[in-house]
mmCIF file of C-alpha atoms in Angstrom:
data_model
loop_
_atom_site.group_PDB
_atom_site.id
_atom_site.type_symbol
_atom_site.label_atom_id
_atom_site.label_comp_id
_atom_site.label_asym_id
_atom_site.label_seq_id
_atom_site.Cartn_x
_atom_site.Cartn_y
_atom_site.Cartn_z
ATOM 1 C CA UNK A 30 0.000 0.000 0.000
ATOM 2 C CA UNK A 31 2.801 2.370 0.623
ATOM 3 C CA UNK A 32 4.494 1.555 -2.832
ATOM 4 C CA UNK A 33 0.993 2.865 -3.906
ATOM 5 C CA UNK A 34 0.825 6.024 -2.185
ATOM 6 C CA UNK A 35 4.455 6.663 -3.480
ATOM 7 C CA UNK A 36 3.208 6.488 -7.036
ATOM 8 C CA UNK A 37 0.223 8.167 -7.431
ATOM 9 C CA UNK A 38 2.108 10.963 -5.704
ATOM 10 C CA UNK A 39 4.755 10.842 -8.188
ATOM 11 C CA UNK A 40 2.148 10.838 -11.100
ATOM 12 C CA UNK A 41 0.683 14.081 -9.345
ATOM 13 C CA UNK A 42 3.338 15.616 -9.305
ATOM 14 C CA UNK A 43 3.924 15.071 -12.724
ATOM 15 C CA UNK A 44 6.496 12.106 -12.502
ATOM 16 C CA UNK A 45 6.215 8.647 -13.822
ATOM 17 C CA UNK A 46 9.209 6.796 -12.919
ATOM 18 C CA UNK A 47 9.141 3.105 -14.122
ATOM 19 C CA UNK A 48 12.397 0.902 -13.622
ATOM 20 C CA UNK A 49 14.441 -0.761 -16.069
ATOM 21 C CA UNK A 50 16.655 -3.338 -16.159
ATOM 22 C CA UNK A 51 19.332 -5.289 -18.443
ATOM 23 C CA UNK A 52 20.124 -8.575 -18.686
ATOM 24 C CA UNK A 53 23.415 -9.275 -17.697
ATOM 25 C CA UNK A 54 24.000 -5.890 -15.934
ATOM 26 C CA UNK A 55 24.468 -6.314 -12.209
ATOM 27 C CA UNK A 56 21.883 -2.765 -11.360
ATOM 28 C CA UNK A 57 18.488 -1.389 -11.969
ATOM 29 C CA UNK A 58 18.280 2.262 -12.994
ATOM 30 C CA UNK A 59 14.485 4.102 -12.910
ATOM 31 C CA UNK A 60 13.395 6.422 -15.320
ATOM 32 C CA UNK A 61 10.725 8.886 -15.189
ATOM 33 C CA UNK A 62 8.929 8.952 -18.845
ATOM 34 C CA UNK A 63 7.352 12.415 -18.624
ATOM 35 C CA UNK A 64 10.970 14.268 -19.006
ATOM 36 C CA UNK A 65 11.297 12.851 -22.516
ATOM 37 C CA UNK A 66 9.294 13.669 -25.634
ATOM 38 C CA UNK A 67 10.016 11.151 -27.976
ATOM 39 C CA UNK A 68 11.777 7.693 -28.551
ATOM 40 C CA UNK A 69 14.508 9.493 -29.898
ATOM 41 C CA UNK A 70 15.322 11.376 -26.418
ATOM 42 C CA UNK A 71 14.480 7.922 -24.399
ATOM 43 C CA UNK A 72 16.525 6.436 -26.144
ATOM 44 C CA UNK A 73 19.910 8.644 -26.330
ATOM 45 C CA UNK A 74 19.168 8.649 -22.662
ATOM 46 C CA UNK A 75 19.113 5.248 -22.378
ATOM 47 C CA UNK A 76 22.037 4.817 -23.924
ATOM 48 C CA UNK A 77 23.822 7.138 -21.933
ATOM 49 C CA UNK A 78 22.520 5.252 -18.256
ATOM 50 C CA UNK A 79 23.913 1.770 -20.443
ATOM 51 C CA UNK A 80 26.881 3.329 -21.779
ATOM 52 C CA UNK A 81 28.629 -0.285 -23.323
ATOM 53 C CA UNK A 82 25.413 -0.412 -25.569
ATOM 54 C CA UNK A 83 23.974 1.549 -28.115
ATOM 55 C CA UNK A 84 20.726 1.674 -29.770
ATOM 56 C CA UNK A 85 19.536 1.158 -33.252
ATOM 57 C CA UNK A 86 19.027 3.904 -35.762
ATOM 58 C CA UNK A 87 15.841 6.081 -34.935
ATOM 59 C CA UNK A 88 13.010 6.545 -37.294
ATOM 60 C CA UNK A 89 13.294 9.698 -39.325
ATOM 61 C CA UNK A 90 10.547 11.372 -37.698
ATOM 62 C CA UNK A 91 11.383 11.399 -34.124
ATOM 63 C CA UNK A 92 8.483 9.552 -32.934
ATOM 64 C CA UNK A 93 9.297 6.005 -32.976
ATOM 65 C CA UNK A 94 12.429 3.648 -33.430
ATOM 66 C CA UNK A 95 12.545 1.929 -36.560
ATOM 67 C CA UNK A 96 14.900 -0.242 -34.526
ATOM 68 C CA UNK A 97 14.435 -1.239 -31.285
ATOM 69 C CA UNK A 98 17.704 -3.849 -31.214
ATOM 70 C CA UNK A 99 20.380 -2.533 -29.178
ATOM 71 C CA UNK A 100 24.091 -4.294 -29.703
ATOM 72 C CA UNK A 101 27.087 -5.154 -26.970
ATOM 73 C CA UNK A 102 29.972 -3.206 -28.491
ATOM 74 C CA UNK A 103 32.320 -5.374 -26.472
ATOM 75 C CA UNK A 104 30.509 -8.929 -27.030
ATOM 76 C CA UNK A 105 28.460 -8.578 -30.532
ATOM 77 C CA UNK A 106 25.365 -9.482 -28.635
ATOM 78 C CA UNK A 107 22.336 -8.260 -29.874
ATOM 79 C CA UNK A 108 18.923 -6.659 -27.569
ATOM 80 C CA UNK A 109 15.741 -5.552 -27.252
ATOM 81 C CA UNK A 110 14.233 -2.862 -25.861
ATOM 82 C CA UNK A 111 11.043 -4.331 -24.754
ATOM 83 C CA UNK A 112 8.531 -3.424 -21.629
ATOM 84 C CA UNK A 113 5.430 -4.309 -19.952
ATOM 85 C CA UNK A 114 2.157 -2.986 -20.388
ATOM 86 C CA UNK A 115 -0.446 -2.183 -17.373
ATOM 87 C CA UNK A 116 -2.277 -5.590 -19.080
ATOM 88 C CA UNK A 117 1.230 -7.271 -18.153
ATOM 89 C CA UNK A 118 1.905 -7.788 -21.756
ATOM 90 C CA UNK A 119 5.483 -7.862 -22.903
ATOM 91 C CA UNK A 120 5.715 -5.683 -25.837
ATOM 92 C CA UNK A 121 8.485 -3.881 -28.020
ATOM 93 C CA UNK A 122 9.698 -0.309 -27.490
ATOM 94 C CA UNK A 123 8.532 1.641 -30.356
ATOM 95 C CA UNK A 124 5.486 -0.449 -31.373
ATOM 96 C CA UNK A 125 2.894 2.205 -30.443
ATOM 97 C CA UNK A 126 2.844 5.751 -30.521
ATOM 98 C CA UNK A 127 4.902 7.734 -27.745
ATOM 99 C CA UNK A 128 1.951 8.641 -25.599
ATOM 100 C CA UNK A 129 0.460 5.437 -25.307
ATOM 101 C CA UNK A 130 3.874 3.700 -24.714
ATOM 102 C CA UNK A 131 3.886 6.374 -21.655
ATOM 103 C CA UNK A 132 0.400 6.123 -20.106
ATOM 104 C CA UNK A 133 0.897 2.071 -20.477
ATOM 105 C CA UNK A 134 4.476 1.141 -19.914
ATOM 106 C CA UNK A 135 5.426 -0.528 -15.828
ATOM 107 C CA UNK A 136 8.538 -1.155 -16.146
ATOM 108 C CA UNK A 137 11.075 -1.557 -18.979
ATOM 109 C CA UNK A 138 13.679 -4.656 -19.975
ATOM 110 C CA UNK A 139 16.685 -4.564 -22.035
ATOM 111 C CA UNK A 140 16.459 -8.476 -22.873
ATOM 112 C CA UNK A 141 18.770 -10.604 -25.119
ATOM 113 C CA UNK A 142 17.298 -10.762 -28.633
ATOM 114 C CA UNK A 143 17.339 -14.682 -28.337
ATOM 115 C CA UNK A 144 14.851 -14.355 -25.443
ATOM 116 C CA UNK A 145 12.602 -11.779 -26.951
ATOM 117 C CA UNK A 146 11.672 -14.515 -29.613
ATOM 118 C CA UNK A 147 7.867 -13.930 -30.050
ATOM 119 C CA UNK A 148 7.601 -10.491 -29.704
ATOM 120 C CA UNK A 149 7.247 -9.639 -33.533
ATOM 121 C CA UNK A 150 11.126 -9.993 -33.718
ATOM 122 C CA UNK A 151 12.372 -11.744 -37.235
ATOM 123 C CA UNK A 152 15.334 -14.208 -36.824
#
């Protein structure tokens, strides 16, 4: 109950901090979604917080990733951005326009693209 309090205070004051987390990293780090405007500023900020990854190009118009695949510079292995939805759906980063991805989005997983098998991913 006091985890619940927490929040709705933090989404009245204009916060919505969700957590993310990587596989294979060793810490969470928590976001809050309302101080970005875009994929394309979630995701440069993301890949400042995971700074031995990088993420995909960006779709040209600054609303959505054309590539939501994020590669280990040091290992070749390839991710996904993916998170989970207030139905507890996991779904890809970028699927859905920005807004919705904010008002539905818990919490966020950088998974290993060999895991993430099923979630509209081509291999």
């Amino acid at each position: 109950m006091a985890s619940n309090l927490a929040k709705n205070s933090d989404e009245a004051a204009g916060c919505l901090y969700v957590k993310v987390s990587m596989d294979g990293a060793p810490y969470l780090r928590k976001v809050d979604l309302k101080t970005y405007n875009n994929y394309r500023e979630f995701s440069s900020a993301l890949e400042k917080m995971f700074s031995c990854f990088t993420i995909g190009q960006c779709g040209s118009n600054g609303d959505g990733l054309s590539e939501s695949r994020l590669m280990d510079l040091l290992h070749g292995s390839e991710y996904v951005l993916t998170y989970e939805d207030k139905d507890g759906d996991w779904m890809l980063v970028g699927d859905v326009p920005w807004e919705m991805f904010t008002d539905s989005c818990r919490r966020l997983r950088i998974m290993k693209g060999s895991e993430a098998i099923g979630l509209g991913i081509p291999y």
